[in-house]
Coordinates of C-alpha atoms in Angstrom, one line a residue:
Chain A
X12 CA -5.1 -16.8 19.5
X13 CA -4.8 -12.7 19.7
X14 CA -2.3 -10.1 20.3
X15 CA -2.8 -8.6 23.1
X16 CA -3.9 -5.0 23.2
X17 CA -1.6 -2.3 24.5
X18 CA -1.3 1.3 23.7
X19 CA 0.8 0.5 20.7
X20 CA -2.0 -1.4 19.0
X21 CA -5.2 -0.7 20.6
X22 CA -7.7 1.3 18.0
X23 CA -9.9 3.3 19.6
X24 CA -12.3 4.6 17.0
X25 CA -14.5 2.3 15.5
X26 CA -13.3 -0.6 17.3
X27 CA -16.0 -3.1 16.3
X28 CA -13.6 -3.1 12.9
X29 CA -10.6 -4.4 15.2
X30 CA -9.6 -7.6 14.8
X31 CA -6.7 -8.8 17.3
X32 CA -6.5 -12.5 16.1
X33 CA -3.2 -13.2 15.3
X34 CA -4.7 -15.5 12.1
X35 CA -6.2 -12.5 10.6
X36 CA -3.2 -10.2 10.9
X37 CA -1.5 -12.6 9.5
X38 CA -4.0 -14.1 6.6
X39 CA -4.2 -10.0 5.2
X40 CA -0.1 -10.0 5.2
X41 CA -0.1 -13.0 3.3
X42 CA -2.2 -11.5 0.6
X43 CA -1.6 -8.5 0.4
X44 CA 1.0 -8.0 -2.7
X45 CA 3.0 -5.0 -1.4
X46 CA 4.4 -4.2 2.7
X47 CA 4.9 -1.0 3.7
X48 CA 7.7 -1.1 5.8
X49 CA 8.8 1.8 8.3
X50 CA 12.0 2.4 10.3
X51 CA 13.6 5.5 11.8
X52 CA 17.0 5.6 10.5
X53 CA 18.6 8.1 12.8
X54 CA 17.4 7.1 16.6
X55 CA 18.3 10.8 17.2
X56 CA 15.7 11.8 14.8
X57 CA 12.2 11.5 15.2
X58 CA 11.7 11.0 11.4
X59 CA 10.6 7.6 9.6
X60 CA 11.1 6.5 6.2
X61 CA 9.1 3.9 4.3
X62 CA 9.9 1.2 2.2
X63 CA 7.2 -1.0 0.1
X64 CA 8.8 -4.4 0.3
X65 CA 7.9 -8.4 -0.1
X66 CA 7.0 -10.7 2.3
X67 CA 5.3 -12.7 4.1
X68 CA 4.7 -14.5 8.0
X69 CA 5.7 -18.1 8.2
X70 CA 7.2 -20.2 10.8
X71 CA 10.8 -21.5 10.3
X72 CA 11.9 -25.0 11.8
X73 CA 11.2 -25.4 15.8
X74 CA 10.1 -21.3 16.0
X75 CA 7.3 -21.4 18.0
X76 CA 5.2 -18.1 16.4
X77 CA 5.0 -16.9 12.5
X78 CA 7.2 -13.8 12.1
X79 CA 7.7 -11.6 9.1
X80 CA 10.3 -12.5 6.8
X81 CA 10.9 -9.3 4.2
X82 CA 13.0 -9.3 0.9
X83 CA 15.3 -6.9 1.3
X84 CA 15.8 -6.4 -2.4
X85 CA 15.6 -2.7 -2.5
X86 CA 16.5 -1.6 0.5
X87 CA 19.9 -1.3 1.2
X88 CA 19.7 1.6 3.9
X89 CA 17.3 -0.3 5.9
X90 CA 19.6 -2.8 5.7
X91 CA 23.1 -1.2 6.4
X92 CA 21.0 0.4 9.7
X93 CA 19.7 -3.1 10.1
X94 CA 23.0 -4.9 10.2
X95 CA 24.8 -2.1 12.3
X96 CA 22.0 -3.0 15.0
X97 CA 24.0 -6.4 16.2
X98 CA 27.1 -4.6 16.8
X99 CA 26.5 -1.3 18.0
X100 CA 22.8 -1.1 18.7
X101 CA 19.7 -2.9 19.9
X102 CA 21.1 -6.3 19.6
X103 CA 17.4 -7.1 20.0
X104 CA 17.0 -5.5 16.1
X105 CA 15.8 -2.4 14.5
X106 CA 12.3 -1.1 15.6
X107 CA 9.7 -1.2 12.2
X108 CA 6.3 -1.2 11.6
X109 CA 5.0 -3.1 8.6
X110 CA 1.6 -2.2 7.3
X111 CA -0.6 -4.4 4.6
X112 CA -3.4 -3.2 3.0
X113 CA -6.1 -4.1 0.6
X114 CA -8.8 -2.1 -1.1
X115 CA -12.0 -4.0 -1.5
X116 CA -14.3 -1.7 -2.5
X117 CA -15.6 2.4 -3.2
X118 CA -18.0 3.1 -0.7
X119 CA -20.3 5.6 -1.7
X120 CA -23.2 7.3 1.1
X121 CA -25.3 10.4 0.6
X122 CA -22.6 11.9 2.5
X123 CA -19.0 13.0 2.0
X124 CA -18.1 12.7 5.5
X125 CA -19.9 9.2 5.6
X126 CA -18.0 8.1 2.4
X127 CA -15.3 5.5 3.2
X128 CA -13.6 2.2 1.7
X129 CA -14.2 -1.1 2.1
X130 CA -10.3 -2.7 3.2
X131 CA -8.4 -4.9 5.2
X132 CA -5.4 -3.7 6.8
X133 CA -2.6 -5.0 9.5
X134 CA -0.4 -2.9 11.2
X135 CA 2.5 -4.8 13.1
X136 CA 5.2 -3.7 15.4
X137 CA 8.7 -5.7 16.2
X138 CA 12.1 -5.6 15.6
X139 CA 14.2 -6.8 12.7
X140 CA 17.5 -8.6 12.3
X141 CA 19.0 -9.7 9.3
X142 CA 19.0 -13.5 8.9
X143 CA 22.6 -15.1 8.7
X144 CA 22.0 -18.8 9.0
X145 CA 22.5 -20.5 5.5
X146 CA 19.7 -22.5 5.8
X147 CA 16.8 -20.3 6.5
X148 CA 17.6 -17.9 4.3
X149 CA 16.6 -20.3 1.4
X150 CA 13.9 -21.5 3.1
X151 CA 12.7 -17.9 3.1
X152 CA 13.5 -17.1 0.0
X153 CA 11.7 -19.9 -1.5
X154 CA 8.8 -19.1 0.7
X155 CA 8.7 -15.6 -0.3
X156 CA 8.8 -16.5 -4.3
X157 CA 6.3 -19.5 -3.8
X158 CA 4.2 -16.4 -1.7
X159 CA 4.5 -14.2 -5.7
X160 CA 3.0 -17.7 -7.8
X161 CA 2.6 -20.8 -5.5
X162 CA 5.6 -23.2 -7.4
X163 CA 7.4 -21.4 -8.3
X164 CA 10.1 -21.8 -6.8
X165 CA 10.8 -25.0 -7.8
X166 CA 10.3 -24.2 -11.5
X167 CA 13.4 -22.0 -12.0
X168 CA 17.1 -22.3 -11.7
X169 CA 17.8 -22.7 -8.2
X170 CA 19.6 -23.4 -6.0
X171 CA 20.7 -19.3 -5.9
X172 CA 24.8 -18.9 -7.1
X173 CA 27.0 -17.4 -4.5
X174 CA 26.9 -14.2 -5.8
X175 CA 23.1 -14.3 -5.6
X176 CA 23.4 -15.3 -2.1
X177 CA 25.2 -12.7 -1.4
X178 CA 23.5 -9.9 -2.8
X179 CA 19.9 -10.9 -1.1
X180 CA 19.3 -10.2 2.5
X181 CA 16.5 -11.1 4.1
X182 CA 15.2 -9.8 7.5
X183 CA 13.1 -11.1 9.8
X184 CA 10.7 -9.4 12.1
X185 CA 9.5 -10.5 15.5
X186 CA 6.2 -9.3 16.0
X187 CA 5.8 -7.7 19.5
X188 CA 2.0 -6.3 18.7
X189 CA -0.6 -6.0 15.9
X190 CA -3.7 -5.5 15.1
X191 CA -5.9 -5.3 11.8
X192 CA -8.8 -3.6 10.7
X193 CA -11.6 -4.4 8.5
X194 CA -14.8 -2.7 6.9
X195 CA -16.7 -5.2 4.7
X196 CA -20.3 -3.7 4.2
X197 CA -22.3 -1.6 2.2
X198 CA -22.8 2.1 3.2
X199 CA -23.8 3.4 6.7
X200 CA -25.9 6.8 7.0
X201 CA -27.0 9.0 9.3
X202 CA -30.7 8.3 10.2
X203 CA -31.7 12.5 9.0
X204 CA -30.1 12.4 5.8
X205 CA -31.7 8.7 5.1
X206 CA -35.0 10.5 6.4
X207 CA -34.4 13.9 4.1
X208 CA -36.3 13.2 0.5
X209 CA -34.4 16.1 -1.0
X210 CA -31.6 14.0 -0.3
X211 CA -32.0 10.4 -0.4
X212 CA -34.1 10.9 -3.7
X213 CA -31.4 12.0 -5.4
X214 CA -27.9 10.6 -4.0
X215 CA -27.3 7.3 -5.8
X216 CA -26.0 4.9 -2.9
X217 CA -24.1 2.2 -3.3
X218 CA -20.5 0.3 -3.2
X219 CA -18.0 -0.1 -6.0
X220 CA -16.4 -3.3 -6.2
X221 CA -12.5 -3.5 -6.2
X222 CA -10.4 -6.2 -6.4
X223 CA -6.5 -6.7 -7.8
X224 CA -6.7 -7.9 -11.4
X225 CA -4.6 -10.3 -13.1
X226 CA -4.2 -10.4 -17.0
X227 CA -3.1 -13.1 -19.3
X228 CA 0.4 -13.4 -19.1
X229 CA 2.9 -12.3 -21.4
X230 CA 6.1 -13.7 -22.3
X231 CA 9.0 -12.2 -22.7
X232 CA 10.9 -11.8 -25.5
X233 CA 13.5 -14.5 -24.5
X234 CA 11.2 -16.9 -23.8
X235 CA 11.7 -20.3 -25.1
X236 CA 8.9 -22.1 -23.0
X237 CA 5.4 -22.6 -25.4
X238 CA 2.9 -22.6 -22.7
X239 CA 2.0 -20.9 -19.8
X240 CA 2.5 -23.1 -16.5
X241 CA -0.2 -24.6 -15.5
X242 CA 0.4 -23.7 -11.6
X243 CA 0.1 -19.8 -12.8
X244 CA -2.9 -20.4 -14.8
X245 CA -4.6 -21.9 -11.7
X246 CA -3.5 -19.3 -9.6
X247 CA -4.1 -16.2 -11.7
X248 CA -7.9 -17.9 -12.1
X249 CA -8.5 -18.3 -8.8
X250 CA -6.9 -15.3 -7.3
X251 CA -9.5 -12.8 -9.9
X252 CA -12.3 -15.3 -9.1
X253 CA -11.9 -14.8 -4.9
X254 CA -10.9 -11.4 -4.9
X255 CA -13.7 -10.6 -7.1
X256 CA -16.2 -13.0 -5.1
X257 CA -15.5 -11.6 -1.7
X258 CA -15.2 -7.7 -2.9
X259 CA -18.9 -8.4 -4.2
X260 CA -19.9 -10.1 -1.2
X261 CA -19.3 -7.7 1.7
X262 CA -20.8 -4.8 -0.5
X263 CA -24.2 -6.5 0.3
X264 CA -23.1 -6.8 4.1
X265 CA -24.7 -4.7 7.0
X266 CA -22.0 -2.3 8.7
X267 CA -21.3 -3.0 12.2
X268 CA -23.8 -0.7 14.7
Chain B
X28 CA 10.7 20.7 -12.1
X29 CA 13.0 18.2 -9.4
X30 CA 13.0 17.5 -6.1
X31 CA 16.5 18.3 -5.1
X32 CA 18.6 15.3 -4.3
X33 CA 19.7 14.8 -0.8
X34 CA 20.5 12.0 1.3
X35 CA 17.0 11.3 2.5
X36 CA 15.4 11.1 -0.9
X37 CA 18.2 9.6 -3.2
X38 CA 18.0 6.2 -4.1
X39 CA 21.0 4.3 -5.2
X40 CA 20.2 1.0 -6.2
X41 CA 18.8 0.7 -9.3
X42 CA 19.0 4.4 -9.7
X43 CA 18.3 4.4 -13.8
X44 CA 14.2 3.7 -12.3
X45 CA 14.5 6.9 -10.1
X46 CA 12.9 9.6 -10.6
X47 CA 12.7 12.9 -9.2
X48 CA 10.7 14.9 -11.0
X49 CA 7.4 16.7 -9.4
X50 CA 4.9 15.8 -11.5
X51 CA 5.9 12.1 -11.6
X52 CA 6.0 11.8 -7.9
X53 CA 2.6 13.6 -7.4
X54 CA 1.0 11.6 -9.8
X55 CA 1.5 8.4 -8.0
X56 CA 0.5 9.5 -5.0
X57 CA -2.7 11.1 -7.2
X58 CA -3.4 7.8 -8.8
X59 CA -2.8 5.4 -5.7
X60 CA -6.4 4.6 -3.6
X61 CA -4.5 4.3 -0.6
X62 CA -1.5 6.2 1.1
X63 CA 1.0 4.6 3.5
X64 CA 1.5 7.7 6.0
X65 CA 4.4 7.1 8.5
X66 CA 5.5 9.4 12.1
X67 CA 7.1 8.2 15.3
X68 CA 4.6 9.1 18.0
X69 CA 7.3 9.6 20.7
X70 CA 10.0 12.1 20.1
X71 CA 12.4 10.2 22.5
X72 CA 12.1 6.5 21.2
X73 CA 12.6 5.6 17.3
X74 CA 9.4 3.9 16.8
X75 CA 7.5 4.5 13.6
X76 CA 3.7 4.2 13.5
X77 CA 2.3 3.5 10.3
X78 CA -1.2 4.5 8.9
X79 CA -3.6 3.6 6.1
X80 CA -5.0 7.2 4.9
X81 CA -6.4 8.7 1.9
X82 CA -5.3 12.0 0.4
X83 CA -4.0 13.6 -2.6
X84 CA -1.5 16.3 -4.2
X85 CA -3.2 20.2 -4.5
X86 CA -2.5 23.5 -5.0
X87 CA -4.4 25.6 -2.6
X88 CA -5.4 29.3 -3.5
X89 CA -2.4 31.3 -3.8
X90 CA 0.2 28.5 -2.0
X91 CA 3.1 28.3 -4.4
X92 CA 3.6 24.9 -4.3
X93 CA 1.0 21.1 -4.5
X94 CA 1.0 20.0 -1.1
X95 CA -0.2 16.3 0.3
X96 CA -3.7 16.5 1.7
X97 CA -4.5 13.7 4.2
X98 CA -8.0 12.8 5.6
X99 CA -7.9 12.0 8.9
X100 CA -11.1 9.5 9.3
X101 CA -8.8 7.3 11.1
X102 CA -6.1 8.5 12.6
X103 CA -7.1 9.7 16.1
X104 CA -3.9 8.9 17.7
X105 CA -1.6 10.6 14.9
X106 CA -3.8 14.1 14.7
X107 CA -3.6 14.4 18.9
X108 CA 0.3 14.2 18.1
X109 CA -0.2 17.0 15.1
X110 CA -2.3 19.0 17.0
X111 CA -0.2 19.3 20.1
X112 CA 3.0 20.4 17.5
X113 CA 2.0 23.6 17.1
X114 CA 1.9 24.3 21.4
X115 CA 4.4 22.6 22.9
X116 CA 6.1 20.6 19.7
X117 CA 7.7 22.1 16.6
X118 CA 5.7 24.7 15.1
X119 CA 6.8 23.6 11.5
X120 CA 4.4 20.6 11.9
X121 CA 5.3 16.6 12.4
X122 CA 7.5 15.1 10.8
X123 CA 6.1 12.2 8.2
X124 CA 6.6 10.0 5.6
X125 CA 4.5 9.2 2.8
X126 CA 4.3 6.1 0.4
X127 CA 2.4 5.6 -2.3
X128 CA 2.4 2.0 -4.2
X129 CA 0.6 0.8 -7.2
X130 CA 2.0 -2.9 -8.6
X131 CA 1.6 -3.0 -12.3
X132 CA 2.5 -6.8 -12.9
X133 CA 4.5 -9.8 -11.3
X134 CA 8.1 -10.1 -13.3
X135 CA 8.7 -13.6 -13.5
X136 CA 11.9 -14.8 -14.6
X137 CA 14.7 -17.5 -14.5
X138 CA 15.6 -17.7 -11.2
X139 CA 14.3 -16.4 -8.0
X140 CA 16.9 -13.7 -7.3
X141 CA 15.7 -11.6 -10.9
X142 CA 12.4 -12.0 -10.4
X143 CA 10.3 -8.6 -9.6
X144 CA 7.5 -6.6 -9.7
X145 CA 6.4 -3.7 -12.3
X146 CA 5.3 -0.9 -9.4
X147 CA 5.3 2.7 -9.7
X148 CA 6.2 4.3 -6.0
X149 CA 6.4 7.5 -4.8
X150 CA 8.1 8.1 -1.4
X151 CA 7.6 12.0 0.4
X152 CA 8.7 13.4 3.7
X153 CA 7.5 16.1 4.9
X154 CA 5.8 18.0 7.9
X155 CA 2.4 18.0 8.5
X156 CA 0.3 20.3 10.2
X157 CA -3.7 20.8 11.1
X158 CA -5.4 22.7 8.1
X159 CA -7.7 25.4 10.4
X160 CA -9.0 27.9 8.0
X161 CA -12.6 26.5 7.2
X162 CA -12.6 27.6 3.9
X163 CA -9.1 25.4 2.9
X164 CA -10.4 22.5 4.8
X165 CA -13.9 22.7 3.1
X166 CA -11.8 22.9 -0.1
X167 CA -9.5 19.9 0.8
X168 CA -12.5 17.3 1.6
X169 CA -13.9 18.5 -1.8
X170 CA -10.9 17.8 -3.3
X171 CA -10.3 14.5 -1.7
X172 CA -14.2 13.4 -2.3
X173 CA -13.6 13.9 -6.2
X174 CA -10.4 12.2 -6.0
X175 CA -12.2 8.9 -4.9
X176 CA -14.9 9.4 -7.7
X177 CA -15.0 12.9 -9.9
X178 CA -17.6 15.0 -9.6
X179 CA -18.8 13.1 -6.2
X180 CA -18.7 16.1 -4.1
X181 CA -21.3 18.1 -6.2
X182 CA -23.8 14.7 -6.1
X183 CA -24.2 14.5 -2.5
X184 CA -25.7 16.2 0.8
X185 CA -23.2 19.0 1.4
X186 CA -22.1 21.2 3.0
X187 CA -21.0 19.3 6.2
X188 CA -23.0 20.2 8.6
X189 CA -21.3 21.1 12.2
X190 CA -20.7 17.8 13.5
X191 CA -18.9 16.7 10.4
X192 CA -16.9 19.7 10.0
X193 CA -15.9 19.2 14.0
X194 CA -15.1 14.9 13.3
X195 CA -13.0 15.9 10.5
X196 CA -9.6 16.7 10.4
X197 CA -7.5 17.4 7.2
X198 CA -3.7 17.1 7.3
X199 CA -1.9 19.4 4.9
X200 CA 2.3 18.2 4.7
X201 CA 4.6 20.2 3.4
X202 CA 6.8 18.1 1.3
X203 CA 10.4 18.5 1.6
X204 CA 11.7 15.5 -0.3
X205 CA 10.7 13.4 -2.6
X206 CA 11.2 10.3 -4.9
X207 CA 9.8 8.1 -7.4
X208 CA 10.6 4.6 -8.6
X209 CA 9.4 2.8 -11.7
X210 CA 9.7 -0.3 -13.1
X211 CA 8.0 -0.9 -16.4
X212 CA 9.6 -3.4 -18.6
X213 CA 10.1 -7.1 -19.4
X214 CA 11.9 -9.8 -17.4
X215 CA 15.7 -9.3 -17.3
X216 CA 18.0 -12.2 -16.4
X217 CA 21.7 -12.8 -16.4
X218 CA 23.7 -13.7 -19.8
X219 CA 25.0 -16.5 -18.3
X220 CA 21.4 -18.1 -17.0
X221 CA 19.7 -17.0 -20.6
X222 CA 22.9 -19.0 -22.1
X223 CA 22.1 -22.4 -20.6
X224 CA 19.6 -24.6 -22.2
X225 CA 18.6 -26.3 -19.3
X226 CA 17.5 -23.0 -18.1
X227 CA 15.9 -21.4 -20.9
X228 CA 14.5 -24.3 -22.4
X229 CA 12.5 -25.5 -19.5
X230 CA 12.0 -22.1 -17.1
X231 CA 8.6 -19.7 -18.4
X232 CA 9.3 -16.0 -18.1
X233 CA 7.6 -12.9 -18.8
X234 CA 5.0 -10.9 -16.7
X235 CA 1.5 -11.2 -15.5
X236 CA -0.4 -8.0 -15.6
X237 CA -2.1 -6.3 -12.7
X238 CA -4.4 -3.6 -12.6
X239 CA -7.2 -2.7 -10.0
X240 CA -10.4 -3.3 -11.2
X241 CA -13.6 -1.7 -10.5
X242 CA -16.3 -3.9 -10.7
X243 CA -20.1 -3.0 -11.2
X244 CA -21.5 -0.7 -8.7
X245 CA -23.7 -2.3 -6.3
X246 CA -26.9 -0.1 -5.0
X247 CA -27.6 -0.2 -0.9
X248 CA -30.4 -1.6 0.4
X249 CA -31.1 2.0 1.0
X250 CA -30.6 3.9 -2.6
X251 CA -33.7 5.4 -3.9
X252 CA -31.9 6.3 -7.3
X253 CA -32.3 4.0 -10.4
X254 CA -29.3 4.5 -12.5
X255 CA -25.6 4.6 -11.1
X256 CA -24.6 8.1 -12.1
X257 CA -22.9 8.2 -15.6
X258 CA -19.7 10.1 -14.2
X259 CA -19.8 7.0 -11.5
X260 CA -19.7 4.4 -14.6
X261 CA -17.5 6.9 -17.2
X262 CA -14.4 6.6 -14.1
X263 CA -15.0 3.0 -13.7
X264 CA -14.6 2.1 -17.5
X265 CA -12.0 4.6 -18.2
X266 CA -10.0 3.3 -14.6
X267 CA -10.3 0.0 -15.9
X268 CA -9.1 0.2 -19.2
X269 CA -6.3 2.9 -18.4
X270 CA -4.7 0.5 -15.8
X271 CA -5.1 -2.8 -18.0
X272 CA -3.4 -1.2 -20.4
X273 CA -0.6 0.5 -18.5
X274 CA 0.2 -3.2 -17.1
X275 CA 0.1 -4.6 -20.8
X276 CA 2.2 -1.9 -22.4
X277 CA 4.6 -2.1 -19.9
X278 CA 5.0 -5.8 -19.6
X279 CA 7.1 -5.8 -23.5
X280 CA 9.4 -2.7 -22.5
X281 CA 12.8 -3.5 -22.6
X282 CA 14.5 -3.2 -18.9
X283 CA 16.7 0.1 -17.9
X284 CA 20.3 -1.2 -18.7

């Protein structure tokens, strides 16, 4: 399944990097730790503002697509314009566009203009509205905290009190278009600098690894729990083992023609 | 030195992690791989675009003031927009927003609503225009190339030769406004949640560490040079253990009251 490709969406350069598959916009949202999230708060006003916020696409009860549900723990501008859009404004929601983005790897050619990064990024356009129904705010907020450390959820005092509920807003985004991007290779140069010996027998070559790191965790200093949850463990090993794995593996790949 | 508060930069929730001081707010955007750069591509309909770029913070020549250098690899669609500002659209440049996020740790604590992450984020809005004057654009993609790896520029075929100086566009924003938000510390919950011992007996807390780690550099099929220059390994070692540290250190702090 893809999105389709319209002026809002459609990249131009480099395109064998696009990806339109809705599975693959959606997989890098998932994983990526931190959303950008932009909005224009003054229509009048041709100026944006970005928020980095949590969240993640999922499907609630008999929706028929995943959307993006974002915790609006920070953001209370965004969601004063947000709230105002129901009454006074598009009751179809506030424009944004959310952008997720993960650094795989340093790319290093013999050239600075052929230098680049090895990523995966989404770019997604749609309209947000605040959620008010009781029952899929929870659900979202227990998907967004089980989207931090799978379980987690479940392991703390929940349900949230009332003030809790009140305080949390969650918004939820349907996606009207979207598109990702990719590079997952080693480097790509010019055939007459590969072909200069003044050149390419001197400029080391090569990719540098990146992937997000997770230490041992540390407890704080009201903690009365002895060990470390076993669900955390599991998921702290496996997410430095993949991100590490893959990072490695497309520096070996051959770039797109 | 500040940034001057005004209503587009001042955060009020949370405001003891705000911070508005210049060097702060540069240096996040400095240390950050990526940048989150946000304009609305049609004057006449409050839709934000979002894109991945890479830049940095400099002082150029005798310019008073560090402005935001953006590379423009990827941007087609947002440097037609810049260009045309200065003929029919505001001479001052395009109006943009820039975010810079780097997560330091995931705060885990007793219930869902308090948990958090450590991040340090700077948010700047500006106006950006097209650098034209060779010699400031040959500066800025030196500047950029050494902020990927230091000392890269120097290492490898330059200068650009005409078709890379004609593919390349540099961005240069003027920043207007501009905040920073931190948090650094341990968990903190409620009173009455850390009170109840079928809370705190049974729920884990504290804070896994993240950092991004650089892994071992990985030659192209195409290097002819044996050893991965020592100011390529020197970064990647003093990277690693800078930011695995930061996310330790900051995971005991006590929280902002």
């Amino acid at each position: 399944m893809e999105y389709e490709k319209t002026p809002a969406n459609t990249i131009n350069r480099k395109a064998n990097k696009a990806n339109y598959e809705v599975a693959t916009v959606h997989s890098i949202v998932n994983e990526a730790p931190i959303l950008h999230v932009s909005f224009v708060p003054d229509p009048y006003e041709p100026v944006p503002v970005i928020l980095p916020m949590i969240g993640l696409m999922a499907k609630y009860g008999s929706d028929e697509d995943e959307h993006c549900y974002l915790h609006g723990y920070t953001a209370s501008r965004f969601f004063k314009q947000t709230t105002k859009e129901g009454e006074s404004g598009d009751p179809e929601g506030l424009q944004v566009c959310i952008a997720a983005t993960i650094v795989d790897g340093l790319v290093l050619s013999l050239t600075p203009n052929s230098h680049s990064m090895n990523f995966r990024s989404s770019v997604l356009h749609g309209r947000a509205t605040v959620v008010t129904d009781t029952a899929e705010r929870l659900w979202a907020m227990e998907e967004i905290t089980n989207s931090v450390v799978p379980g987690r959820w479940g392991q703390t005092r929940v349900p949230p009190n009332s003030t809790e509920m009140t305080s949390t807003k969650i918004l939820k985004v349907k996606i009207s278009s979207a598109s990702s991007k990719i590079r997952a290779a080693e480097p790509s140069d010019e055939k007459y600098d590969v072909e200069r010996s003044d050149v390419i027998d001197h400029v080391w070559t090569g990719v540098v690894p990146i992937h997000q790191s997770f230490g041992e965790p540390i407890p704080s200093s009201y903690n009365k729990v002895k060990d470390v949850p076993p669900n955390l463990t599991e998921y702290i090993a496996k997410a430095n083992e993949d991100g590490s794995k893959y990072a490695q593996e497309v520096a070996t790949k051959s770039p797109p023609k």
